[in-house]
Short mmCIF file of C-alpha atoms in Angstrom, two decimals:
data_model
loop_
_atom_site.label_atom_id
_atom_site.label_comp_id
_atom_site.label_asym_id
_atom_site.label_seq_id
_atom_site.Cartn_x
_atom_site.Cartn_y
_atom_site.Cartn_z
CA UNK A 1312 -27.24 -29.49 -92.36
CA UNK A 1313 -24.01 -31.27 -92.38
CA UNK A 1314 -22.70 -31.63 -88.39
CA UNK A 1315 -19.33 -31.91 -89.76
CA UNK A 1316 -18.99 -29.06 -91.70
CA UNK A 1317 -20.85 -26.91 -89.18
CA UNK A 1318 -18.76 -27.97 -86.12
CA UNK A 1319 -15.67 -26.65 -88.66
CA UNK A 1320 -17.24 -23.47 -89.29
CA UNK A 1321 -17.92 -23.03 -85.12
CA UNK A 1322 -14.88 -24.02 -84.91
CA UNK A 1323 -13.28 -21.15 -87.76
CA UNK A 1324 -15.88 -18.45 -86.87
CA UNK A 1325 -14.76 -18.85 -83.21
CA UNK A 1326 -10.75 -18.44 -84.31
CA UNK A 1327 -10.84 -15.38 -86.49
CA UNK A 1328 -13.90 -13.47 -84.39
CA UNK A 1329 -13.37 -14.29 -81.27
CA UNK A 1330 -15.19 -16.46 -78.84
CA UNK A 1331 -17.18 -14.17 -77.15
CA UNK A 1332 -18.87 -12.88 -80.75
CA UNK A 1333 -19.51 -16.32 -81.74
CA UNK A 1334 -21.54 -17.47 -78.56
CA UNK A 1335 -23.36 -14.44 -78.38
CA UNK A 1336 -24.00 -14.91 -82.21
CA UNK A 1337 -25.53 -18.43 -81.03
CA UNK A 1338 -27.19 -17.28 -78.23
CA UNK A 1339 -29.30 -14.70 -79.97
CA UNK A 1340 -30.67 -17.82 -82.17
CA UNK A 1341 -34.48 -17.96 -82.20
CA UNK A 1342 -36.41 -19.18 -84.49
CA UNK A 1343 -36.59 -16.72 -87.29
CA UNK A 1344 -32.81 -16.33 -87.81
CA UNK A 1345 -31.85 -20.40 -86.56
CA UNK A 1346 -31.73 -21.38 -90.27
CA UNK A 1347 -29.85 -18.37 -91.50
CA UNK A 1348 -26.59 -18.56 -88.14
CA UNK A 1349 -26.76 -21.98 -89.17
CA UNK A 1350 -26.45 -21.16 -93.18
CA UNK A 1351 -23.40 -18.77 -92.22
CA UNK A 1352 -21.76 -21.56 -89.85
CA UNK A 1353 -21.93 -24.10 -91.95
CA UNK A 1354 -20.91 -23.02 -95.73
CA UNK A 1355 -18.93 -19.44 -94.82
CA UNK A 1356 -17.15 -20.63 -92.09
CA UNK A 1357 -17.03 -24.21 -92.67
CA UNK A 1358 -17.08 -24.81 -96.29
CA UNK A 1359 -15.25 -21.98 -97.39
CA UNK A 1360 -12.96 -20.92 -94.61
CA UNK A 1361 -12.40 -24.26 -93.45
CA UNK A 1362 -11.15 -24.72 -96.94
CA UNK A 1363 -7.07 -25.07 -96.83
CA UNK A 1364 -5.88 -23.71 -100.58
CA UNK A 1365 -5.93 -20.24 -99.16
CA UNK A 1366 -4.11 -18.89 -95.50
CA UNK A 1367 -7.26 -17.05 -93.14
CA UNK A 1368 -4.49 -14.58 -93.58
CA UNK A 1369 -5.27 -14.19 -97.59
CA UNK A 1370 -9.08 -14.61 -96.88
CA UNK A 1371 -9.38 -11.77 -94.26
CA UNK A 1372 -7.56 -9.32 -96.78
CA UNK A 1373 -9.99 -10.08 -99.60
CA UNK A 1374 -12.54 -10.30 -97.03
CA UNK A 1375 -12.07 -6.27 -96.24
CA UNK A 1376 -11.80 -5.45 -100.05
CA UNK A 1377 -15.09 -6.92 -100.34
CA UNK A 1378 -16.89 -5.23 -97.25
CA UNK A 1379 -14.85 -2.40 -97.43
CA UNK A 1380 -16.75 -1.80 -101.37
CA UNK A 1381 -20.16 -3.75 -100.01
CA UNK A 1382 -19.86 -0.60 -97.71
CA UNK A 1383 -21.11 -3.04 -94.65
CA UNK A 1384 -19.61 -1.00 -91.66
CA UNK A 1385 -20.30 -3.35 -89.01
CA UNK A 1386 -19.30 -6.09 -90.78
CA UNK A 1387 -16.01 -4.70 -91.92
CA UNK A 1388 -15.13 -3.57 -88.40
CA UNK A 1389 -15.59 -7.03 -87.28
CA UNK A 1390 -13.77 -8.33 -90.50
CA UNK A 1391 -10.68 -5.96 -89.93
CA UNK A 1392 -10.74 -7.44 -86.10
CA UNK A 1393 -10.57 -11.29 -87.49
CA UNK A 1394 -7.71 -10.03 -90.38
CA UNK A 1395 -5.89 -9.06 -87.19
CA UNK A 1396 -6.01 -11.99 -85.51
CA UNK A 1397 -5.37 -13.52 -88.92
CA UNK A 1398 -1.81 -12.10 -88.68
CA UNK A 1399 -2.73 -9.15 -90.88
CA UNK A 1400 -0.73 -6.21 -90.11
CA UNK A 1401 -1.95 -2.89 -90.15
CA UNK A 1402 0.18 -1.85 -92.76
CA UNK A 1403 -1.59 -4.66 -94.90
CA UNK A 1404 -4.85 -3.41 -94.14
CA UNK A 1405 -4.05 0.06 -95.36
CA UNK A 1406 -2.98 -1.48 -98.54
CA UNK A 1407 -5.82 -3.11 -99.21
CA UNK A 1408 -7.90 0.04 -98.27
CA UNK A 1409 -5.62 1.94 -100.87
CA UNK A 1410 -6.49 -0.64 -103.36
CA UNK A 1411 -10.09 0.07 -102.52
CA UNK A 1412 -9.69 3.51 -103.18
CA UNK A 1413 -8.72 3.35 -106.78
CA UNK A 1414 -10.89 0.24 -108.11
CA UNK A 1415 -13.85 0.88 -105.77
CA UNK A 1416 -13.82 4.80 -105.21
CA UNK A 1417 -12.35 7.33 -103.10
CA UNK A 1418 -15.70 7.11 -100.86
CA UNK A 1419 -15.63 3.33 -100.45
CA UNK A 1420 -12.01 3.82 -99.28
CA UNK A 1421 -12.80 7.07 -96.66
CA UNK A 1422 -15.36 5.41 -94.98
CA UNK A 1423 -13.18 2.08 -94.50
CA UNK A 1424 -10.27 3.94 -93.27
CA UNK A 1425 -12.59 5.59 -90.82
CA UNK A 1426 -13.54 2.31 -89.22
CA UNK A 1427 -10.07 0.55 -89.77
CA UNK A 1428 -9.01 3.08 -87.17
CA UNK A 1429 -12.13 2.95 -85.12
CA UNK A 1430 -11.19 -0.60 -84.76
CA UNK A 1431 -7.66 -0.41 -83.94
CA UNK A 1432 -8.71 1.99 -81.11
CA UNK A 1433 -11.01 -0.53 -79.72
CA UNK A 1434 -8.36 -2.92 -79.81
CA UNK A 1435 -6.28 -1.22 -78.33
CA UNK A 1436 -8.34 -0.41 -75.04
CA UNK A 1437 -8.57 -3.71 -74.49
#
């Protein structure tokens, strides 16, 4: 593991998700998953979103395309949280849902408007 490029991911991870999620992400490490937080930290979040030729802003909206037609709901919840954070408006994020809709299917795009809104309403408890 390179220290460098895994104190960069901690470092991203904890900007976009928040550092509550990432120490409780760390916290949970045991032994079976150590290898695989560390995998994520380092090259996701360190190697490729520490990268500067594209704004978090640009990575969080191809970031919910790509959940969004993965159809990972916990994962895009937590994704459309970060593209918040990442500047992303909500008006964004329904245009990238719409995209979703016609190149990944109607279905793909139902269930990601669903949480997009499940997560705005969390946010906005807060």
């Amino acid at each position: 593991m390179d220290k460098k490029t895994f104190d960069k991911g901690v470092e991203v991870r904890t900007a976009v998700l928040g550092k509550q999620y990432v120490e409780n992400a760390l916290k949970n490490v045991d032994d079976f998953n150590r290898p695989f937080q560390e995998l994520v930290t380092e090259y996701c979040w360190g190697a490729v979103w520490g990268r500067e030729e594209l704004p978090r802003k640009t990575r969080s909206m191809l970031n919910i395309a790509m959940i969004a037609i993965l159809n990972r709901p916990h994962e895009l919840k937590l994704h459309i949280k970060g593209a918040l954070t990442n500047g992303v408006t909500k008006d964004e994020i329904r245009e990238v849902l719409m995209q979703v809709a016609i190149y990944a299917g109607v279905p793909a795009a139902v269930d990601s408007f669903r949480l997009a809104r499940e997560a705005f309403a969390e946010l906005d408890k807060k």
